[in-house]
Amino acid sequence: MLRGHHPTVVWAILLGIAVLVGCRGETSSTPASGGAAAPSANVESSLSDASEFQVTVQQEPFGKTPEGAEITRYLLSNQNGMTVGLIDWGATVTHVMVPDTAGDVANITLGFGDLEGYLANAPYFGGICGRYSNRIADGAFTLNGQQYTLATNNAPSHLHGGDVGFNRKVWNGSTISDTDRVGVRFTYRSPDGEEGYPGNLNVEVVYSLDNQNSLTIDYTATCDQPTVLNLTNHCYWNLAGVGSGDVLDHELTLNCSRYLPVNDAMIPTGELRPVEGTPMDFRTPHPLGERIGDVSGGYDHCYVADRPGESTGPILVARVRDQKSGRVMEVLTTEPGIQLYTGNFLDGSPAVGGFEKHGGFCLESQHFPNSPNEPSFPSTVLQPAEVYRQTTIHRFLTEAMSQP
């Protein structure tokens, strides 16, 4: 795929928006066959009137895996013209379409044009990463005196759950619809020993969209043996619109006074270093590209959220603004860290959807990388009697450009 979406993909997305219908309660997806729907001549005119949009959810076929599993795409829409596409392959976000200050709608998250791209998904576009997102040093950790060996799929480290992480699994999806939100509940059972991790793990990820333009991701999980767990979503964002160029002029603010310096293998050293006086300091707004040349390889670092007192609910950690479109994204999370990644390994090849370096950025809410091997870091151990819980909210708004 070249930069941006293929025209057929855009037509398919817009058609899904145009045919959305409301429903209440929760329903499981019914496998369907066939290709993408044909474009409608009335799609563009329906997009021009935001008043036509209701809080709705719809589903449609999105192809089959080589093993024959039928994949469903779910389309969420609110009354402001914002829409979100999700598939049950990897519980993946395929598109997020939001208006700019002029009311023009554009897709702002990178992805592939069809299921084939997502089957490999080298960049992890939009997927759920697990069991352990980010890196584990040397692909090994010790838990209760027993050493576990994992794939070193990002040699010499383990990355995002291994050779076949959660982003490349078929999840079970069911729709959720209420008066003020719509969503999809995805569930997956990871068997004992999958990718080297101990215990059977039951995971639930719920995406929901409301009329305040908030896309909320709620994660829960339980296990029957002690294990380690660190889940995140891996969307790449470009608030100017996918295919519009790089994101280096996006202004980022992070409510983070410390970050985790890393070694040559991108493994944290164990230090929580102050950002003050360094190019890592985004406590006040800075363009992503302003100091990126001073950071070896570009930004790919975990920041420590400045959490006030004993609060445990979602707090505002990040704010990004694109001056050209006026689109703003705020990220609130319960997690102790957030990984800033500036698309340093995007290279324009088909394997990454044709997107060039810095064509998108990631803000991945999570626990710290390599926590199983760093006792001083917040624990990522999940015990059988516990329930893993995490909430991350992406809130979208527009902000008029300031006058000179």
CSV table of C-alpha atoms in Angstrom, one decimal:
chain,number,residue,atom,x,y,z
A,1,MET,CA,0.0,0.0,0.0
A,2,LEU,CA,1.3,3.5,-0.8
A,3,ARG,CA,1.1,6.3,1.7
A,4,GLY,CA,-2.5,6.6,3.0
A,5,HIS,CA,-5.4,4.3,2.2
A,6,HIS,CA,-6.2,2.8,-1.2
A,7,PRO,CA,-9.3,4.4,-2.7
A,8,THR,CA,-11.2,1.1,-2.3
A,9,VAL,CA,-10.4,1.0,1.4
A,10,VAL,CA,-11.6,4.6,1.9
A,11,TRP,CA,-14.8,3.7,0.0
A,12,ALA,CA,-15.3,0.7,2.2
A,13,ILE,CA,-14.8,2.7,5.3
A,14,LEU,CA,-17.2,5.4,4.2
A,15,LEU,CA,-19.8,2.9,3.1
A,16,GLY,CA,-19.7,1.3,6.5
A,17,ILE,CA,-20.4,4.7,8.1
A,18,ALA,CA,-23.3,5.3,5.8
A,19,VAL,CA,-25.1,2.1,6.5
A,20,LEU,CA,-24.6,2.1,10.3
A,21,VAL,CA,-27.8,1.3,12.3
A,22,GLY,CA,-28.5,1.5,16.0
A,23,CYS,CA,-28.9,-1.4,18.4
A,24,ARG,CA,-29.0,-2.0,22.1
A,25,GLY,CA,-27.6,-4.6,24.4
A,26,GLU,CA,-24.8,-7.0,23.4
A,27,THR,CA,-24.6,-9.4,20.5
A,28,SER,CA,-21.9,-11.9,19.5
A,29,SER,CA,-20.6,-11.7,16.0
A,30,THR,CA,-21.9,-14.1,13.4
A,31,PRO,CA,-19.3,-15.3,10.9
A,32,ALA,CA,-20.1,-14.0,7.4
A,33,SER,CA,-18.5,-14.7,4.0
A,34,GLY,CA,-17.8,-12.5,1.0
A,35,GLY,CA,-15.7,-9.5,0.2
A,36,ALA,CA,-15.9,-5.8,1.0
A,37,ALA,CA,-19.1,-4.1,0.1
A,38,ALA,CA,-19.3,-2.0,-3.1
A,39,PRO,CA,-19.1,1.8,-2.7
A,40,SER,CA,-22.3,3.8,-2.6
A,41,ALA,CA,-22.9,7.0,-4.6
A,42,ASN,CA,-24.5,8.7,-1.6
A,43,VAL,CA,-21.6,8.1,0.8
A,44,GLU,CA,-19.9,11.5,0.5
A,45,SER,CA,-23.1,13.5,0.8
A,46,SER,CA,-24.0,11.6,4.0
A,47,LEU,CA,-20.7,12.4,5.5
A,48,SER,CA,-21.3,16.1,5.0
A,49,ASP,CA,-24.1,16.2,7.6
A,50,ALA,CA,-22.9,15.3,11.0
A,51,SER,CA,-26.4,15.5,12.4
A,52,GLU,CA,-27.2,12.2,10.6
A,53,PHE,CA,-24.8,10.4,12.8
A,54,GLN,CA,-26.0,8.5,15.9
A,55,VAL,CA,-24.1,6.4,18.5
A,56,THR,CA,-24.1,3.2,16.5
A,57,VAL,CA,-22.3,0.0,15.8
A,58,GLN,CA,-22.3,-2.3,12.8
A,59,GLN,CA,-20.2,-5.2,11.5
A,60,GLU,CA,-19.2,-6.5,8.2
A,61,PRO,CA,-16.9,-9.2,6.7
A,62,PHE,CA,-13.1,-8.4,6.5
A,63,GLY,CA,-11.8,-11.6,4.9
A,64,LYS,CA,-10.5,-15.0,6.0
A,65,THR,CA,-7.2,-16.2,7.5
A,66,PRO,CA,-5.2,-18.9,5.7
A,67,GLU,CA,-6.7,-21.3,8.2
A,68,GLY,CA,-10.2,-20.3,7.2
A,69,ALA,CA,-11.2,-18.2,10.2
A,70,GLU,CA,-13.6,-15.5,9.1
A,71,ILE,CA,-12.6,-12.0,10.3
A,72,THR,CA,-15.2,-9.4,11.2
A,73,ARG,CA,-14.8,-5.6,11.0
A,74,TYR,CA,-16.8,-3.6,13.5
A,75,LEU,CA,-17.7,0.1,12.8
A,76,LEU,CA,-18.4,2.4,15.6
A,77,SER,CA,-19.9,5.9,15.0
A,78,ASN,CA,-21.0,8.8,17.1
A,79,GLN,CA,-23.2,11.9,16.4
A,80,ASN,CA,-20.1,14.1,15.8
A,81,GLY,CA,-19.0,12.2,12.7
A,82,MET,CA,-16.2,10.3,14.4
A,83,THR,CA,-15.9,6.6,13.4
A,84,VAL,CA,-13.7,3.8,14.6
A,85,GLY,CA,-12.9,0.5,12.8
A,86,LEU,CA,-12.0,-2.6,14.7
A,87,ILE,CA,-11.3,-6.2,13.6
A,88,ASP,CA,-11.2,-9.4,15.6
A,89,TRP,CA,-7.8,-10.3,14.2
A,90,GLY,CA,-5.5,-9.0,17.0
A,91,ALA,CA,-8.4,-6.9,18.5
A,92,THR,CA,-7.0,-4.3,16.1
A,93,VAL,CA,-8.0,-0.7,15.4
A,94,THR,CA,-8.0,-0.3,11.6
A,95,HIS,CA,-9.0,3.3,11.3
A,96,VAL,CA,-10.1,6.3,13.4
A,97,MET,CA,-11.9,9.1,11.4
A,98,VAL,CA,-12.3,12.4,13.1
A,99,PRO,CA,-13.3,15.9,11.9
A,100,ASP,CA,-10.8,18.9,11.9
A,101,THR,CA,-11.6,22.5,12.7
A,102,ALA,CA,-13.4,22.9,9.3
A,103,GLY,CA,-15.4,19.8,9.9
A,104,ASP,CA,-13.5,17.7,7.3
A,105,VAL,CA,-13.2,14.1,8.3
A,106,ALA,CA,-9.9,12.2,7.9
A,107,ASN,CA,-8.4,8.9,9.0
A,108,ILE,CA,-5.7,9.6,11.6
A,109,THR,CA,-4.3,6.1,12.4
A,110,LEU,CA,-2.0,4.1,10.2
A,111,GLY,CA,-3.0,0.7,8.9
A,112,PHE,CA,-3.3,-1.7,6.0
A,113,GLY,CA,-5.8,-1.8,3.3
A,114,ASP,CA,-6.9,-5.4,3.8
A,115,LEU,CA,-6.6,-8.4,6.1
A,116,GLU,CA,-3.5,-9.7,4.3
A,117,GLY,CA,-1.4,-6.8,5.6
A,118,TYR,CA,-2.5,-7.4,9.2
A,119,LEU,CA,-1.7,-11.1,9.1
A,120,ALA,CA,2.0,-10.3,9.3
A,121,ASN,CA,1.7,-6.7,10.7
A,122,ALA,CA,5.4,-6.1,11.3
A,123,PRO,CA,4.8,-2.6,12.7
A,124,TYR,CA,2.0,-3.9,15.0
A,125,PHE,CA,-0.4,-1.3,13.5
A,126,GLY,CA,-3.4,-0.8,15.9
A,127,GLY,CA,-3.1,-4.2,17.5
A,128,ILE,CA,-3.1,-5.4,21.1
A,129,CYS,CA,0.3,-6.4,22.2
A,130,GLY,CA,0.8,-9.2,24.8
A,131,ARG,CA,1.4,-11.1,26.8
A,132,TYR,CA,4.1,-8.7,27.5
A,133,SER,CA,4.2,-5.5,25.4
A,134,ASN,CA,7.6,-3.8,24.9
A,135,ARG,CA,10.9,-5.6,25.6
A,136,ILE,CA,12.1,-8.3,28.0
A,137,ALA,CA,15.9,-8.6,28.1
A,138,ASP,CA,17.5,-11.7,26.6
A,139,GLY,CA,14.1,-13.3,26.2
A,140,ALA,CA,14.1,-14.7,29.7
A,141,PHE,CA,12.7,-14.0,33.2
A,142,THR,CA,12.5,-15.8,36.6
A,143,LEU,CA,9.3,-16.2,38.5
A,144,ASN,CA,9.0,-18.0,41.8
A,145,GLY,CA,12.4,-19.5,41.3
A,146,GLN,CA,11.7,-20.9,37.8
A,147,GLN,CA,13.2,-19.5,34.7
A,148,TYR,CA,11.1,-19.0,31.6
A,149,THR,CA,12.6,-18.7,28.1
A,150,LEU,CA,10.8,-16.6,25.5
A,151,ALA,CA,11.4,-15.9,21.8
A,152,THR,CA,14.1,-13.3,21.1
A,153,ASN,CA,12.1,-11.9,18.1
A,154,ASN,CA,13.8,-8.5,18.5
A,155,ALA,CA,17.3,-9.9,19.1
A,156,PRO,CA,18.7,-10.0,21.6
A,157,SER,CA,15.3,-9.2,23.3
A,158,HIS,CA,11.8,-10.4,23.5
A,159,LEU,CA,9.3,-7.9,22.0
A,160,HIS,CA,5.5,-7.5,22.2
A,161,GLY,CA,4.7,-11.1,23.2
A,162,GLY,CA,7.0,-13.1,20.9
A,163,ASP,CA,6.9,-14.6,17.5
A,164,VAL,CA,3.0,-14.7,17.4
A,165,GLY,CA,1.7,-12.2,19.9
A,166,PHE,CA,-1.8,-11.2,20.7
A,167,ASN,CA,-1.9,-8.9,17.7
A,168,ARG,CA,-1.8,-12.0,15.5
A,169,LYS,CA,-4.5,-14.1,17.2
A,170,VAL,CA,-8.2,-14.4,16.4
A,171,TRP,CA,-10.2,-12.9,19.2
A,172,ASN,CA,-13.9,-13.4,19.9
A,173,GLY,CA,-15.9,-10.2,19.4
A,174,SER,CA,-19.3,-9.1,20.6
A,175,THR,CA,-20.9,-5.7,20.2
A,176,ILE,CA,-22.0,-3.4,23.0
A,177,SER,CA,-24.6,-0.7,22.5
A,178,ASP,CA,-26.1,1.7,25.1
A,179,THR,CA,-27.7,5.2,25.0
A,180,ASP,CA,-24.4,7.0,25.4
A,181,ARG,CA,-21.7,4.6,24.0
A,182,VAL,CA,-21.1,1.8,21.6
A,183,GLY,CA,-18.3,-0.7,21.5
A,184,VAL,CA,-16.9,-4.1,21.0
A,185,ARG,CA,-15.8,-6.6,23.7
A,186,PHE,CA,-12.9,-8.8,22.5
A,187,THR,CA,-11.9,-12.0,24.5
A,188,TYR,CA,-9.0,-14.3,24.0
A,189,ARG,CA,-7.7,-17.3,26.0
A,190,SER,CA,-4.0,-17.7,25.9
A,191,PRO,CA,-3.1,-21.3,26.8
A,192,ASP,CA,-0.4,-22.3,29.3
A,193,GLY,CA,3.0,-22.2,27.6
A,194,GLU,CA,2.0,-20.0,24.7
A,195,GLU,CA,5.1,-18.2,23.6
A,196,GLY,CA,6.8,-19.5,26.7
A,197,TYR,CA,4.6,-17.8,29.3
A,198,PRO,CA,3.2,-19.8,32.3
A,199,GLY,CA,-0.5,-20.3,33.0
A,200,ASN,CA,-3.8,-20.2,31.2
A,201,LEU,CA,-4.7,-16.5,30.7
A,202,ASN,CA,-8.2,-15.1,30.0
A,203,VAL,CA,-8.0,-11.6,28.5
A,204,GLU,CA,-10.8,-9.2,27.8
A,205,VAL,CA,-10.4,-5.9,25.9
A,206,VAL,CA,-13.3,-3.5,25.5
A,207,TYR,CA,-13.2,-0.6,23.1
A,208,SER,CA,-16.0,2.0,23.5
A,209,LEU,CA,-16.9,5.3,21.7
A,210,ASP,CA,-19.1,8.0,23.2
A,211,ASN,CA,-20.4,11.3,22.0
A,212,GLN,CA,-17.6,13.2,23.7
A,213,ASN,CA,-15.2,11.8,21.1
A,214,SER,CA,-13.5,9.6,23.7
A,215,LEU,CA,-12.3,6.2,22.6
A,216,THR,CA,-11.8,4.1,25.8
A,217,ILE,CA,-9.9,0.9,26.0
A,218,ASP,CA,-10.7,-1.2,29.2
A,219,TYR,CA,-8.5,-4.3,29.8
A,220,THR,CA,-9.1,-7.1,32.3
A,221,ALA,CA,-7.4,-10.5,32.6
A,222,THR,CA,-7.2,-13.5,35.0
A,223,CYS,CA,-4.9,-16.5,35.2
A,224,ASP,CA,-4.7,-19.9,36.9
A,225,GLN,CA,-0.9,-19.7,37.6
A,226,PRO,CA,1.4,-16.8,38.4
A,227,THR,CA,2.5,-15.1,35.2
A,228,VAL,CA,3.7,-11.7,33.9
A,229,LEU,CA,1.4,-9.4,32.0
A,230,ASN,CA,1.8,-6.0,30.3
A,231,LEU,CA,-0.9,-5.1,27.7
A,232,THR,CA,-1.1,-2.1,25.4
A,233,ASN,CA,-2.6,-0.9,22.1
A,234,HIS,CA,-0.1,-0.1,19.3
A,235,CYS,CA,-1.9,2.6,17.2
A,236,TYR,CA,0.3,4.9,15.1
A,237,TRP,CA,-1.2,8.4,14.9
A,238,ASN,CA,-1.0,11.2,12.4
A,239,LEU,CA,-3.4,13.9,13.4
A,240,ALA,CA,-3.0,15.7,10.1
A,241,GLY,CA,-4.4,12.7,8.3
A,242,VAL,CA,-2.9,9.4,7.2
A,243,GLY,CA,-0.6,10.0,4.2
A,244,SER,CA,-0.3,13.7,4.8
A,245,GLY,CA,3.5,13.6,5.6
A,246,ASP,CA,5.5,13.1,8.7
A,247,VAL,CA,4.5,14.0,12.2
A,248,LEU,CA,7.6,15.9,13.2
A,249,ASP,CA,5.6,19.2,13.5
A,250,HIS,CA,3.0,17.7,15.9
A,251,GLU,CA,3.3,19.4,19.3
A,252,LEU,CA,3.5,17.0,22.2
A,253,THR,CA,3.0,17.6,25.9
A,254,LEU,CA,3.8,14.9,28.4
A,255,ASN,CA,3.0,15.1,32.1
A,256,CYS,CA,6.1,13.1,32.9
A,257,SER,CA,9.1,14.4,34.9
A,258,ARG,CA,11.2,11.2,34.4
A,259,TYR,CA,11.9,8.7,31.7
A,260,LEU,CA,13.7,5.4,31.4
A,261,PRO,CA,17.1,5.6,29.7
A,262,VAL,CA,18.0,2.5,27.7
A,263,ASN,CA,21.1,0.6,26.6
A,264,ASP,CA,22.0,-0.3,23.0
A,265,ALA,CA,19.5,-3.1,23.0
A,266,MET,CA,16.7,-0.7,24.0
A,267,ILE,CA,16.5,-2.2,27.5
A,268,PRO,CA,16.0,0.2,30.4
A,269,THR,CA,19.1,0.6,32.6
A,270,GLY,CA,17.0,0.6,35.7
A,271,GLU,CA,17.3,4.3,36.3
A,272,LEU,CA,14.4,6.7,36.4
A,273,ARG,CA,16.1,9.8,35.1
A,274,PRO,CA,14.8,13.4,35.3
A,275,VAL,CA,13.9,14.9,31.9
A,276,GLU,CA,14.8,18.4,32.9
A,277,GLY,CA,17.5,19.9,30.7
A,278,THR,CA,17.3,17.1,28.1
A,279,PRO,CA,15.6,16.6,24.7
A,280,MET,CA,13.3,14.2,26.5
A,281,ASP,CA,11.5,17.0,28.3
A,282,PHE,CA,8.0,17.5,27.0
A,283,ARG,CA,6.5,19.0,30.1
A,284,THR,CA,5.7,22.0,28.0
A,285,PRO,CA,4.7,21.7,24.3
A,286,HIS,CA,7.4,20.9,21.8
A,287,PRO,CA,7.2,19.7,18.2
A,288,LEU,CA,8.3,16.1,17.9
A,289,GLY,CA,11.0,17.0,15.4
A,290,GLU,CA,12.4,20.0,17.3
A,291,ARG,CA,15.1,18.0,19.2
A,292,ILE,CA,14.8,14.5,17.7
A,293,GLY,CA,18.2,14.8,16.1
A,294,ASP,CA,19.7,14.9,19.6
A,295,VAL,CA,18.1,11.5,20.5
A,296,SER,CA,20.0,8.6,19.0
A,297,GLY,CA,17.7,6.7,16.7
A,298,GLY,CA,14.7,8.9,17.5
A,299,TYR,CA,12.3,8.7,20.4
A,300,ASP,CA,11.5,5.1,21.5
A,301,HIS,CA,11.4,5.6,25.3
A,302,CYS,CA,9.2,4.9,28.2
A,303,TYR,CA,8.2,7.9,30.3
A,304,VAL,CA,7.0,7.8,33.9
A,305,ALA,CA,3.6,9.3,34.5
A,306,ASP,CA,3.4,12.0,37.1
A,307,ARG,CA,0.6,10.5,39.2
A,308,PRO,CA,-0.7,12.8,42.0
A,309,GLY,CA,-0.9,11.2,45.5
A,310,GLU,CA,-2.6,7.9,45.8
A,311,SER,CA,-4.9,8.3,42.7
A,312,THR,CA,-5.5,5.1,40.8
A,313,GLY,CA,-7.9,6.2,38.0
A,314,PRO,CA,-7.0,7.5,34.6
A,315,ILE,CA,-5.0,10.7,34.6
A,316,LEU,CA,-4.0,13.0,31.7
A,317,VAL,CA,-0.5,11.9,30.6
A,318,ALA,CA,-0.2,13.2,27.0
A,319,ARG,CA,-1.6,15.8,24.7
A,320,VAL,CA,-0.7,16.1,21.0
A,321,ARG,CA,-1.8,18.9,18.7
A,322,ASP,CA,-1.5,19.2,14.9
A,323,GLN,CA,-1.5,22.9,14.0
A,324,LYS,CA,-2.6,22.5,10.4
A,325,SER,CA,-5.8,20.6,11.1
A,326,GLY,CA,-6.4,21.8,14.7
A,327,ARG,CA,-6.9,18.2,15.8
A,328,VAL,CA,-5.9,17.4,19.3
A,329,MET,CA,-5.5,14.0,21.0
A,330,GLU,CA,-5.3,13.6,24.8
A,331,VAL,CA,-4.3,10.3,26.4
A,332,LEU,CA,-5.5,9.4,29.9
A,333,THR,CA,-4.4,6.2,31.6
A,334,THR,CA,-4.2,4.2,34.8
A,335,GLU,CA,-0.7,2.9,33.7
A,336,PRO,CA,2.5,4.0,35.3
A,337,GLY,CA,4.3,4.5,32.0
A,338,ILE,CA,3.8,5.6,28.4
A,339,GLN,CA,6.1,4.7,25.5
A,340,LEU,CA,6.7,7.4,23.0
A,341,TYR,CA,7.8,6.1,19.6
A,342,THR,CA,8.2,8.2,16.5
A,343,GLY,CA,8.0,5.6,13.8
A,344,ASN,CA,11.8,5.4,13.4
A,345,PHE,CA,11.7,2.0,11.7
A,346,LEU,CA,9.0,2.8,9.1
A,347,ASP,CA,10.8,2.6,5.8
A,348,GLY,CA,8.3,2.9,3.0
A,349,SER,CA,8.3,-0.8,2.2
A,350,PRO,CA,5.1,-2.9,1.6
A,351,ALA,CA,5.7,-4.7,5.0
A,352,VAL,CA,5.0,-1.4,6.8
A,353,GLY,CA,2.1,-0.4,4.5
A,354,GLY,CA,4.3,2.0,2.4
A,355,PHE,CA,4.6,4.5,5.2
A,356,GLU,CA,7.8,6.5,5.5
A,357,LYS,CA,9.9,7.1,8.5
A,358,HIS,CA,8.1,9.3,11.1
A,359,GLY,CA,4.9,8.9,9.2
A,360,GLY,CA,3.1,8.3,12.6
A,361,PHE,CA,3.8,8.3,16.3
A,362,CYS,CA,2.8,6.0,19.1
A,363,LEU,CA,1.9,6.7,22.7
A,364,GLU,CA,1.6,3.3,24.3
A,365,SER,CA,0.2,3.2,27.9
A,366,GLN,CA,1.9,0.3,29.8
A,367,HIS,CA,4.1,-0.9,32.6
A,368,PHE,CA,7.8,-0.4,32.2
A,369,PRO,CA,9.8,-2.6,29.8
A,370,ASN,CA,11.8,-5.5,31.3
A,371,SER,CA,9.9,-5.2,34.6
A,372,PRO,CA,10.1,-8.9,35.3
A,373,ASN,CA,13.9,-8.5,35.5
A,374,GLU,CA,13.9,-5.2,37.4
A,375,PRO,CA,12.7,-5.6,41.0
A,376,SER,CA,12.6,-1.8,41.5
A,377,PHE,CA,10.0,-1.3,38.8
A,378,PRO,CA,6.3,-1.6,39.4
A,379,SER,CA,5.4,-5.3,39.4
A,380,THR,CA,3.9,-6.9,36.3
A,381,VAL,CA,3.2,-10.3,38.1
A,382,LEU,CA,-0.4,-11.5,38.0
A,383,GLN,CA,-1.4,-14.0,40.6
A,384,PRO,CA,-4.4,-16.4,40.2
A,385,ALA,CA,-6.4,-14.6,42.9
A,386,GLU,CA,-6.0,-11.2,41.2
A,387,VAL,CA,-7.7,-9.4,38.3
A,388,TYR,CA,-5.5,-7.4,35.9
A,389,ARG,CA,-7.2,-4.1,35.1
A,390,GLN,CA,-6.2,-1.2,32.9
A,391,THR,CA,-8.0,1.8,31.3
A,392,THR,CA,-6.7,4.1,28.6
A,393,ILE,CA,-8.7,6.8,27.0
A,394,HIS,CA,-8.0,8.6,23.8
A,395,ARG,CA,-9.9,11.9,23.8
A,396,PHE,CA,-10.2,13.8,20.5
A,397,LEU,CA,-11.1,17.5,20.1
A,398,THR,CA,-10.3,20.5,17.8
A,399,GLU,CA,-8.5,23.7,18.7
A,400,ALA,CA,-8.4,26.7,16.4
A,401,MET,CA,-5.0,27.9,15.3
A,402,SER,CA,-3.7,30.8,17.3
A,403,GLN,CA,-3.3,34.1,15.4
A,404,PRO,CA,0.2,35.5,15.0
